PDB file of C-alpha atoms and ligand atoms in Angstrom:
ATOM      1  CA  MET Z 304     -15.566  -7.102   4.595  1.00 96.00           C
ATOM      2  CA  ASN Z 305     -15.022  -6.577   8.582  1.00 98.00           C
ATOM      3  CA  ILE Z 306     -15.284  -2.250   8.946  1.00 98.00           C
ATOM      4  CA  ILE Z 307     -13.760  -1.550  12.612  1.00 98.00           C
ATOM      5  CA  SER Z 308     -14.136   2.493  13.574  1.00 98.00           C
ATOM      6  CA  ALA Z 309     -11.199   4.331  14.917  1.00 98.00           C
ATOM      7  CA  LYS Z 310     -11.944   7.792  16.328  1.00 98.00           C
ATOM      8  CA  ASP Z 311      -9.258   9.666  14.451  1.00 98.00           C
ATOM      9  CA  TYR Z 312      -6.082   9.014  12.176  1.00 98.00           C
ATOM     10  CA  GLN Z 313      -4.085   8.174  15.653  1.00 98.00           C
ATOM     11  CA  ASP Z 314      -6.604   5.593  16.654  1.00 98.00           C
ATOM     12  CA  ILE Z 315      -6.266   4.291  12.981  1.00 98.00           C
ATOM     13  CA  SER Z 316      -2.399   4.119  13.049  1.00 98.00           C
ATOM     14  CA  LEU Z 317      -2.666   2.149  16.527  1.00 98.00           C
ATOM     15  CA  LYS Z 318      -5.438  -0.181  15.619  1.00 98.00           C
ATOM     16  CA  ALA Z 319      -3.733  -0.924  12.141  1.00 98.00           C
ATOM     17  CA  SER Z 320      -0.249  -1.413  14.225  1.00 98.00           C
ATOM     18  CA  GLU Z 321      -2.092  -3.708  16.513  1.00 98.00           C
ATOM     19  CA  PHE Z 322      -3.484  -5.690  13.465  1.00 98.00           C
ATOM     20  CA  VAL Z 323      -0.347  -6.300  11.798  1.00 98.00           C
ATOM     21  CA  ILE Z 324       1.976  -6.578  14.504  1.00 98.00           C
ATOM     22  CA  GLN Z 325      -0.704  -9.722  15.663  1.00 98.00           C
ATOM     23  CA  THR Z 326      -0.456 -11.235  12.099  1.00 97.00           C
ATOM     24  CA  ILE Z 327       3.654 -11.201  12.397  1.00 98.00           C
ATOM     25  CA  LYS Z 328       3.291 -13.153  16.011  1.00 98.00           C
ATOM     26  CA  GLU Z 329       0.877 -15.369  14.645  1.00 97.00           C
ATOM     27  CA  LEU Z 330       2.739 -16.857  11.086  1.00 97.00           C
ATOM     28  CA  ASP Z 331       6.335 -18.227  10.826  1.00 96.00           C
ATOM     29  CA  LYS Z 332       7.877 -15.953   8.180  1.00 97.00           C
ATOM     30  CA  PRO Z 333       5.715 -13.866   7.535  1.00 98.00           C
ATOM     31  CA  VAL Z 334       4.977 -11.847   3.820  1.00 98.00           C
ATOM     32  CA  LEU Z 335       3.787  -8.659   4.253  1.00 98.00           C
ATOM     33  CA  GLY Z 336       2.401  -5.932   1.349  1.00 98.00           C
ATOM     34  CA  LEU Z 337       2.801  -2.771   2.024  1.00 98.00           C
ATOM     35  CA  ALA Z 338       1.551   0.717   0.692  1.00 98.00           C
ATOM     36  CA  THR Z 339       2.845   4.706   0.741  1.00 97.00           C
ATOM     37  CA  GLY Z 340       0.880   7.701   0.687  1.00 94.00           C
ATOM     38  CA  SER Z 341       0.011   9.504   3.682  1.00 95.00           C
ATOM     39  CA  THR Z 342      -2.226   7.406   5.035  1.00 98.00           C
ATOM     40  CA  PRO Z 343       0.367   4.803   6.490  1.00 98.00           C
ATOM     41  CA  GLU Z 344       2.623   6.837   7.939  1.00 98.00           C
ATOM     42  CA  GLY Z 345       0.964   6.838  11.521  1.00 98.00           C
ATOM     43  CA  LEU Z 346       1.171   3.283  11.368  1.00 98.00           C
ATOM     44  CA  TYR Z 347       4.494   2.597  10.431  1.00 98.00           C
ATOM     45  CA  LYS Z 348       5.887   5.126  13.312  1.00 98.00           C
ATOM     46  CA  CYS Z 349       3.732   2.687  15.716  1.00 98.00           C
ATOM     47  CA  LEU Z 350       5.297  -0.510  14.297  1.00 98.00           C
ATOM     48  CA  ILE Z 351       9.145   1.390  14.818  1.00 98.00           C
ATOM     49  CA  ASP Z 352       7.995   2.481  18.110  1.00 98.00           C
ATOM     50  CA  ARG Z 353       6.594  -1.437  19.161  1.00 98.00           C
ATOM     51  CA  ASN Z 354       9.549  -2.678  17.390  1.00 98.00           C
ATOM     52  CA  ASN Z 355      12.518  -0.301  19.507  1.00 98.00           C
ATOM     53  CA  GLU Z 356      10.415  -1.046  22.641  1.00 98.00           C
ATOM     54  CA  LYS Z 357      11.203  -4.890  20.993  1.00 98.00           C
ATOM     55  CA  GLN Z 358       7.176  -5.893  21.447  1.00 98.00           C
ATOM     56  CA  VAL Z 359       7.506  -7.160  18.045  1.00 98.00           C
ATOM     57  CA  SER Z 360      10.836  -8.287  15.907  1.00 98.00           C
ATOM     58  CA  PHE Z 361      11.324  -7.730  12.062  1.00 98.00           C
ATOM     59  CA  GLN Z 362      13.963 -10.091  11.167  1.00 98.00           C
ATOM     60  CA  GLU Z 363      11.750 -13.057   9.651  1.00 98.00           C
ATOM     61  CA  VAL Z 364       9.491 -10.758   7.720  1.00 98.00           C
ATOM     62  CA  THR Z 365       9.722  -9.744   4.713  1.00 98.00           C
ATOM     63  CA  THR Z 366       7.793  -7.361   2.382  1.00 98.00           C
ATOM     64  CA  PHE Z 367       7.134  -6.613  -1.245  1.00 98.00           C
ATOM     65  CA  ASN Z 368       5.343  -2.639  -2.039  1.00 98.00           C
ATOM     66  CA  LEU Z 369       2.756  -2.123  -4.259  1.00 98.00           C
ATOM     67  CA  ASP Z 370       3.751   0.187  -6.434  1.00 98.00           C
ATOM     68  CA  GLU Z 371       7.222   2.667  -7.603  1.00 98.00           C
ATOM     69  CA  TYR Z 372       7.277   5.596  -9.961  1.00 97.00           C
ATOM     70  CA  VAL Z 373       8.524   5.135 -13.248  1.00 98.00           C
ATOM     71  CA  GLY Z 374      12.081   7.276 -13.489  1.00 96.00           C
ATOM     72  CA  LEU Z 375      12.739   7.845 -10.305  1.00 95.00           C
ATOM     73  CA  THR Z 376      15.964   6.658  -8.930  1.00 93.00           C
ATOM     74  CA  ALA Z 377      15.975   4.375  -5.045  1.00 94.00           C
ATOM     75  CA  ASN Z 378      17.944   7.974  -4.015  1.00 94.00           C
ATOM     76  CA  HIS Z 379      15.331  10.099  -5.742  1.00 95.00           C
ATOM     77  CA  PRO Z 380      13.224  11.909  -2.419  1.00 95.00           C
ATOM     78  CA  ASN Z 381       9.831  11.131  -3.991  1.00 95.00           C
ATOM     79  CA  SER Z 382      10.784   7.562  -5.134  1.00 97.00           C
ATOM     80  CA  TYR Z 383       8.680   4.952  -2.978  1.00 97.00           C
ATOM     81  CA  ARG Z 384      11.893   3.230  -1.569  1.00 98.00           C
ATOM     82  CA  TYR Z 385      13.144   6.377  -0.508  1.00 98.00           C
ATOM     83  CA  TYR Z 386       9.913   7.215   1.151  1.00 97.00           C
ATOM     84  CA  MET Z 387      10.028   3.489   2.822  1.00 98.00           C
ATOM     85  CA  ASN Z 388      13.694   3.493   3.819  1.00 98.00           C
ATOM     86  CA  GLU Z 389      13.052   6.646   5.413  1.00 98.00           C
ATOM     87  CA  LYS Z 390       9.709   5.664   7.092  1.00 98.00           C
ATOM     88  CA  LEU Z 391      10.048   2.296   8.027  1.00 98.00           C
ATOM     89  CA  PHE Z 392      12.846  -0.119   7.102  1.00 98.00           C
ATOM     90  CA  GLN Z 393      15.783   2.032   8.408  1.00 98.00           C
ATOM     91  CA  HIS Z 394      14.347   2.141  11.768  1.00 98.00           C
ATOM     92  CA  ILE Z 395      13.444  -1.505  12.097  1.00 98.00           C
ATOM     93  CA  ASP Z 396      15.586  -4.553  12.473  1.00 98.00           C
ATOM     94  CA  ILE Z 397      14.239  -5.736   9.459  1.00 98.00           C
ATOM     95  CA  SER Z 398      16.716  -7.166   6.793  1.00 98.00           C
ATOM     96  CA  ILE Z 399      17.495  -4.775   4.145  1.00 98.00           C
ATOM     97  CA  GLU Z 400      17.218  -7.604   1.310  1.00 98.00           C
ATOM     98  CA  ASN Z 401      14.073  -9.270   2.107  1.00 98.00           C
ATOM     99  CA  THR Z 402      12.083  -5.781   1.159  1.00 98.00           C
ATOM    100  CA  HIS Z 403      10.698  -5.324  -2.364  1.00 98.00           C
ATOM    101  CA  ILE Z 404      10.066  -2.628  -4.158  1.00 98.00           C
ATOM    102  CA  PRO Z 405       9.357  -2.191  -8.114  1.00 98.00           C
ATOM    103  CA  ASN Z 406      12.561  -0.733 -10.143  1.00 98.00           C
ATOM    104  CA  GLY Z 407      10.953   1.806 -11.508  1.00 97.00           C
ATOM    105  CA  SER Z 408      14.107   2.915 -13.392  1.00 96.00           C
ATOM    106  CA  ALA Z 409      14.261  -0.392 -15.042  1.00 97.00           C
ATOM    107  CA  LYS Z 410      15.845  -1.063 -18.114  1.00 97.00           C
ATOM    108  CA  ASP Z 411      13.164  -3.210 -19.101  1.00 98.00           C
ATOM    109  CA  LEU Z 412      10.326  -2.237 -17.682  1.00 98.00           C
ATOM    110  CA  GLU Z 413       8.132  -5.067 -18.689  1.00 98.00           C
ATOM    111  CA  LYS Z 414      10.339  -7.684 -17.615  1.00 98.00           C
ATOM    112  CA  GLU Z 415      10.858  -5.655 -14.037  1.00 98.00           C
ATOM    113  CA  CYS Z 416       6.852  -6.438 -13.829  1.00 98.00           C
ATOM    114  CA  VAL Z 417       6.923  -9.725 -14.898  1.00 98.00           C
ATOM    115  CA  ALA Z 418      10.020 -10.375 -12.579  1.00 98.00           C
ATOM    116  CA  TYR Z 419       8.295  -8.793  -9.746  1.00 98.00           C
ATOM    117  CA  GLU Z 420       5.256 -11.076  -9.884  1.00 98.00           C
ATOM    118  CA  GLU Z 421       7.438 -13.959 -10.135  1.00 98.00           C
ATOM    119  CA  LEU Z 422       9.063 -13.241  -6.966  1.00 98.00           C
ATOM    120  CA  ILE Z 423       5.789 -12.195  -5.223  1.00 98.00           C
ATOM    121  CA  GLN Z 424       4.403 -16.053  -5.978  1.00 97.00           C
ATOM    122  CA  GLN Z 425       7.756 -17.640  -5.083  1.00 98.00           C
ATOM    123  CA  HIS Z 426       7.487 -16.387  -1.139  1.00 97.00           C
ATOM    124  CA  ASN Z 427       3.633 -18.034  -1.686  1.00 95.00           C
ATOM    125  CA  CYS Z 428       1.783 -14.769  -1.723  1.00 91.00           C
ATOM    126  CA  ILE Z 429       1.371 -11.965   0.887  1.00 98.00           C
ATOM    127  CA  ASP Z 430       0.088 -13.095   4.198  1.00 98.00           C
ATOM    128  CA  LEU Z 431      -1.423  -9.465   5.131  1.00 98.00           C
ATOM    129  CA  GLN Z 432      -1.479  -6.482   2.326  1.00 98.00           C
ATOM    130  CA  ILE Z 433      -2.130  -2.902   3.552  1.00 98.00           C
ATOM    131  CA  LEU Z 434      -3.815  -0.979   1.442  1.00 98.00           C
ATOM    132  CA  GLY Z 435      -5.030   3.145   0.820  1.00 98.00           C
ATOM    133  CA  ILE Z 436      -7.265   4.071  -1.035  1.00 98.00           C
ATOM    134  CA  GLY Z 437      -7.094   6.331  -3.975  1.00 95.00           C
ATOM    135  CA  HIS Z 438     -10.194   9.611  -4.021  1.00 94.00           C
ATOM    136  CA  ASN Z 439     -11.348   8.044  -7.611  1.00 94.00           C
ATOM    137  CA  GLY Z 440     -11.205   4.223  -5.761  1.00 97.00           C
ATOM    138  CA  HIS Z 441      -7.513   3.261  -7.118  1.00 96.00           C
ATOM    139  CA  ILE Z 442      -5.695   0.972  -5.386  1.00 98.00           C
ATOM    140  CA  GLY Z 443      -1.845   0.614  -5.461  1.00 97.00           C
ATOM    141  CA  PHE Z 444      -1.411   2.088  -8.932  1.00 96.00           C
ATOM    142  CA  ASN Z 445      -4.358   0.679 -10.304  1.00 97.00           C
ATOM    143  CA  GLU Z 446      -6.963   3.249 -11.921  1.00 94.00           C
ATOM    144  CA  PRO Z 447     -10.392   3.552 -13.123  1.00 95.00           C
ATOM    145  CA  GLY Z 448     -11.005   0.647 -15.892  1.00 96.00           C
ATOM    146  CA  THR Z 449      -8.227  -1.641 -15.051  1.00 97.00           C
ATOM    147  CA  SER Z 450      -9.116  -4.950 -15.322  1.00 98.00           C
ATOM    148  CA  PHE Z 451      -9.294  -7.204 -12.119  1.00 98.00           C
ATOM    149  CA  THR Z 452      -7.130 -10.135 -13.440  1.00 98.00           C
ATOM    150  CA  THR Z 453      -4.298  -7.665 -13.702  1.00 98.00           C
ATOM    151  CA  ARG Z 454      -0.851  -9.004 -12.237  1.00 98.00           C
ATOM    152  CA  THR Z 455       1.772  -6.295 -11.702  1.00 98.00           C
ATOM    153  CA  HIS Z 456       2.503  -4.299 -14.898  1.00 98.00           C
ATOM    154  CA  LEU Z 457       3.033  -0.713 -15.594  1.00 98.00           C
ATOM    155  CA  VAL Z 458       0.286   2.419 -15.889  1.00 97.00           C
ATOM    156  CA  GLU Z 459      -0.111   5.538 -17.040  1.00 95.00           C
ATOM    157  CA  LEU Z 460      -1.283   7.686 -14.215  1.00 94.00           C
ATOM    158  CA  ALA Z 461      -4.549   9.567 -13.910  1.00 89.00           C
ATOM    159  CA  GLU Z 462      -4.776  13.011 -14.192  1.00 93.00           C
ATOM    160  CA  THR Z 463      -6.131  13.115 -11.248  1.00 90.00           C
ATOM    161  CA  THR Z 464      -3.884  10.902  -9.510  1.00 89.00           C
ATOM    162  CA  ARG Z 465      -0.824  13.267 -10.551  1.00 95.00           C
ATOM    163  CA  LYS Z 466      -2.900  15.904  -8.491  1.00 93.00           C
ATOM    164  CA  ALA Z 467      -3.231  13.836  -5.400  1.00 89.00           C
ATOM    165  CA  ASN Z 468       0.576  13.442  -5.417  1.00 90.00           C
ATOM    166  CA  ALA Z 469       1.953  16.842  -7.000  1.00 93.00           C
ATOM    167  CA  ARG Z 470       1.879  18.053  -3.025  1.00 92.00           C
ATOM    168  CA  PHE Z 471       5.069  15.588  -2.896  1.00 90.00           C
ATOM    169  CA  PHE Z 472       6.800  17.307  -6.045  1.00 94.00           C
ATOM    170  CA  ASN Z 473       8.869  20.570  -6.496  1.00 93.00           C
ATOM    171  CA  SER Z 474       6.580  21.281  -9.870  1.00 94.00           C
ATOM    172  CA  TRP Z 475       4.047  19.510 -11.901  1.00 95.00           C
ATOM    173  CA  GLU Z 476       6.561  18.741 -14.465  1.00 94.00           C
ATOM    174  CA  GLU Z 477       8.429  16.288 -11.597  1.00 94.00           C
ATOM    175  CA  VAL Z 478       5.493  14.364 -11.236  1.00 96.00           C
ATOM    176  CA  PRO Z 479       5.565  10.855 -13.121  1.00 97.00           C
ATOM    177  CA  SER Z 480       3.243  10.057 -15.483  1.00 96.00           C
ATOM    178  CA  GLN Z 481       4.042   6.370 -15.413  1.00 97.00           C
ATOM    179  CA  ALA Z 482       4.121   3.503 -12.410  1.00 97.00           C
ATOM    180  CA  ILE Z 483       4.706   0.141 -11.996  1.00 98.00           C
ATOM    181  CA  THR Z 484       1.633  -1.387  -9.599  1.00 98.00           C
ATOM    182  CA  THR Z 485       0.901  -4.976  -8.646  1.00 98.00           C
ATOM    183  CA  GLY Z 486      -2.366  -6.274 -10.365  1.00 98.00           C
ATOM    184  CA  ILE Z 487      -5.353  -6.580  -8.749  1.00 98.00           C
ATOM    185  CA  GLY Z 488      -5.126  -9.901  -8.905  1.00 98.00           C
ATOM    186  CA  THR Z 489      -1.975  -9.686  -7.109  1.00 98.00           C
ATOM    187  CA  ILE Z 490      -3.525  -7.690  -4.477  1.00 98.00           C
ATOM    188  CA  MET Z 491      -6.593 -10.000  -4.368  1.00 98.00           C
ATOM    189  CA  ASP Z 492      -4.165 -13.647  -4.142  1.00 98.00           C
ATOM    190  CA  SER Z 493      -3.384 -11.456  -1.143  1.00 98.00           C
ATOM    191  CA  LYS Z 494      -4.297 -13.868   2.324  1.00 98.00           C
ATOM    192  CA  GLN Z 495      -5.984 -11.036   4.254  1.00 98.00           C
ATOM    193  CA  ILE Z 496      -6.294  -7.059   3.309  1.00 98.00           C
ATOM    194  CA  LEU Z 497      -6.259  -4.180   5.926  1.00 99.00           C
ATOM    195  CA  LEU Z 498      -8.057  -1.530   4.137  1.00 98.00           C
ATOM    196  CA  LEU Z 499      -7.076   2.056   5.652  1.00 98.00           C
ATOM    197  CA  VAL Z 500      -8.875   5.060   5.190  1.00 98.00           C
ATOM    198  CA  SER Z 501      -8.789   8.552   6.584  1.00 98.00           C
ATOM    199  CA  GLY Z 502     -10.089  11.776   6.670  1.00 98.00           C
ATOM    200  CA  GLU Z 503     -13.569  13.729   5.365  1.00 98.00           C
ATOM    201  CA  ASP Z 504     -12.351  13.723   1.538  1.00 97.00           C
ATOM    202  CA  LYS Z 505     -11.904  10.256   1.991  1.00 98.00           C
ATOM    203  CA  ALA Z 506     -15.670   9.828   2.661  1.00 98.00           C
ATOM    204  CA  GLU Z 507     -17.181   9.678  -0.699  1.00 98.00           C
ATOM    205  CA  ALA Z 508     -14.605   6.692  -2.207  1.00 98.00           C
ATOM    206  CA  LEU Z 509     -15.476   4.683   1.251  1.00 98.00           C
ATOM    207  CA  ASN Z 510     -19.850   5.396   0.721  1.00 98.00           C
ATOM    208  CA  ARG Z 511     -18.693   3.960  -2.520  1.00 98.00           C
ATOM    209  CA  LEU Z 512     -17.101   1.018  -1.607  1.00 98.00           C
ATOM    210  CA  LEU Z 513     -19.701   0.078   0.794  1.00 98.00           C
ATOM    211  CA  ASP Z 514     -22.402   1.103  -0.329  1.00 97.00           C
ATOM    212  CA  GLY Z 515     -21.781   0.752  -4.456  1.00 97.00           C
ATOM    213  CA  GLU Z 516     -22.266  -1.735  -7.176  1.00 98.00           C
ATOM    214  CA  ILE Z 517     -18.295  -4.213  -7.996  1.00 98.00           C
ATOM    215  CA  SER Z 518     -17.192  -2.814 -10.901  1.00 98.00           C
ATOM    216  CA  GLU Z 519     -13.848  -2.019 -12.947  1.00 98.00           C
ATOM    217  CA  GLU Z 520     -14.759   1.547 -12.880  1.00 98.00           C
ATOM    218  CA  PHE Z 521     -14.175   1.928  -8.762  1.00 98.00           C
ATOM    219  CA  PRO Z 522     -11.161  -0.737  -8.457  1.00 98.00           C
ATOM    220  CA  ALA Z 523     -11.544  -0.515  -4.475  1.00 98.00           C
ATOM    221  CA  SER Z 524     -14.637  -2.476  -5.272  1.00 98.00           C
ATOM    222  CA  VAL Z 525     -13.215  -5.560  -5.999  1.00 98.00           C
ATOM    223  CA  LEU Z 526     -12.424  -5.918  -2.376  1.00 98.00           C
ATOM    224  CA  LYS Z 527     -15.651  -7.129  -1.372  1.00 98.00           C
ATOM    225  CA  GLU Z 528     -15.568 -10.309  -3.270  1.00 98.00           C
ATOM    226  CA  HIS Z 529     -12.430 -11.166  -1.676  1.00 98.00           C
ATOM    227  CA  PRO Z 530     -13.069 -13.036   2.124  1.00 98.00           C
ATOM    228  CA  ASN Z 531     -10.458 -11.708   4.719  1.00 98.00           C
ATOM    229  CA  VAL Z 532     -10.729  -7.849   4.432  1.00 98.00           C
ATOM    230  CA  THR Z 533     -10.988  -5.624   6.998  1.00 98.00           C
ATOM    231  CA  VAL Z 534     -11.174  -1.646   6.650  1.00 98.00           C
ATOM    232  CA  ILE Z 535     -10.220   0.470   9.967  1.00 98.00           C
ATOM    233  CA  ALA Z 536     -11.944   3.793   8.716  1.00 98.00           C
ATOM    234  CA  ASP Z 537     -12.071   7.147  11.283  1.00 98.00           C
ATOM    235  CA  GLU Z 538     -14.940   8.686  11.683  1.00 98.00           C
ATOM    236  CA  ALA Z 539     -14.179  11.322   9.524  1.00 98.00           C
ATOM    237  CA  ALA Z 540     -13.791   9.107   6.651  1.00 98.00           C
ATOM    238  CA  LEU Z 541     -17.170   7.442   7.907  1.00 98.00           C
ATOM    239  CA  SER Z 542     -19.112  10.691   7.805  1.00 98.00           C
ATOM    240  CA  LYS Z 543     -21.458   9.450   4.382  1.00 96.00           C
ATOM    241  CA  VAL Z 544     -21.788   5.982   5.265  1.00 91.00           C
TER     242      VAL Z 544
HETATM  243  C1  GLP N 612      -1.111   6.674  -3.946  1.00 83.57           C
HETATM  244  C2  GLP N 612      -0.317   5.215  -3.611  1.00 83.57           C
HETATM  245  C3  GLP N 612      -1.174   4.269  -3.224  1.00 83.57           C
HETATM  246  C4  GLP N 612      -2.228   5.191  -2.163  1.00 83.57           C
HETATM  247  C5  GLP N 612      -3.040   6.255  -2.667  1.00 83.57           C
HETATM  248  C6  GLP N 612      -4.015   6.961  -1.313  1.00 83.57           C
HETATM  249  O1  GLP N 612      -1.292   7.457  -5.320  1.00 83.57           O
HETATM  250  N1  GLP N 612      -0.180   5.004  -5.397  1.00 83.57           N
HETATM  251  O2  GLP N 612      -0.985   3.007  -2.482  1.00 83.57           O
HETATM  252  O3  GLP N 612      -3.273   4.600  -1.203  1.00 83.57           O
HETATM  253  O4  GLP N 612      -2.605   6.813  -3.170  1.00 83.57           O
HETATM  254  O5  GLP N 612      -2.665   8.106  -0.752  1.00 83.57           O
HETATM  255  P1  GLP N 612      -2.792   8.286   0.065  1.00 83.57           P
HETATM  256  O6  GLP N 612      -2.833   7.703   1.512  1.00 83.57           O
HETATM  257  O7  GLP N 612      -1.917   9.664   0.567  1.00 83.57           O
HETATM  258  O8  GLP N 612      -4.645   9.733   0.537  1.00 83.57           O
END
């Protein structure tokens, strides 16, 4: 893994945006894998700025998001579709039909998982997958214990993950208990992976990723088996390494 040290969150966002823009410029029809959560928000702001300054275009870009909550419609303010529209898509020159997010309110969720996985394969996999990491090492919504061979699937969210994400909801009851996520196998098929880690509260997880063993009990550890992973982390996140 290639580790890039950043000063702080702003610096991570800037460095990550340069990385993403370079990839977009290098490829003919780039396919990006996108993540949600707090970590990539700064990256998306930088991408919007660079797009507005006409330094990069998203007209030829296709995106696949990692995951979506089950039971939230696209216009629910806590759905990841809403997040992506608000924080990136509606501010850049991307065609909205080229943006893909699992449909968490599909009638047949299993069918939705299969269709989503197939769509990614039809696009010849993801060129650059952006990832954050959960405190328990989850990537996407692949919780500890998830097989490294999984494809897009339906998951029960861990209690700790629901707690970590409860800050976005009005009440505990509103926090979904299920999600659709691309699998670890799907993520590992990506040609390149960019993992962003920020803040002291992620220091333990980053230390375990870099120093610990490869185990399904810590999903992110699988990244050590991928040939092309870059980690951009700030000083706070690197403080326990
Ligand atoms: C969420 C998302 C992940 C994200 C992670 C970390 O549950 N499903 O894709 O990477 O948790 O989130 P944050 O960046 O807010 O710490």
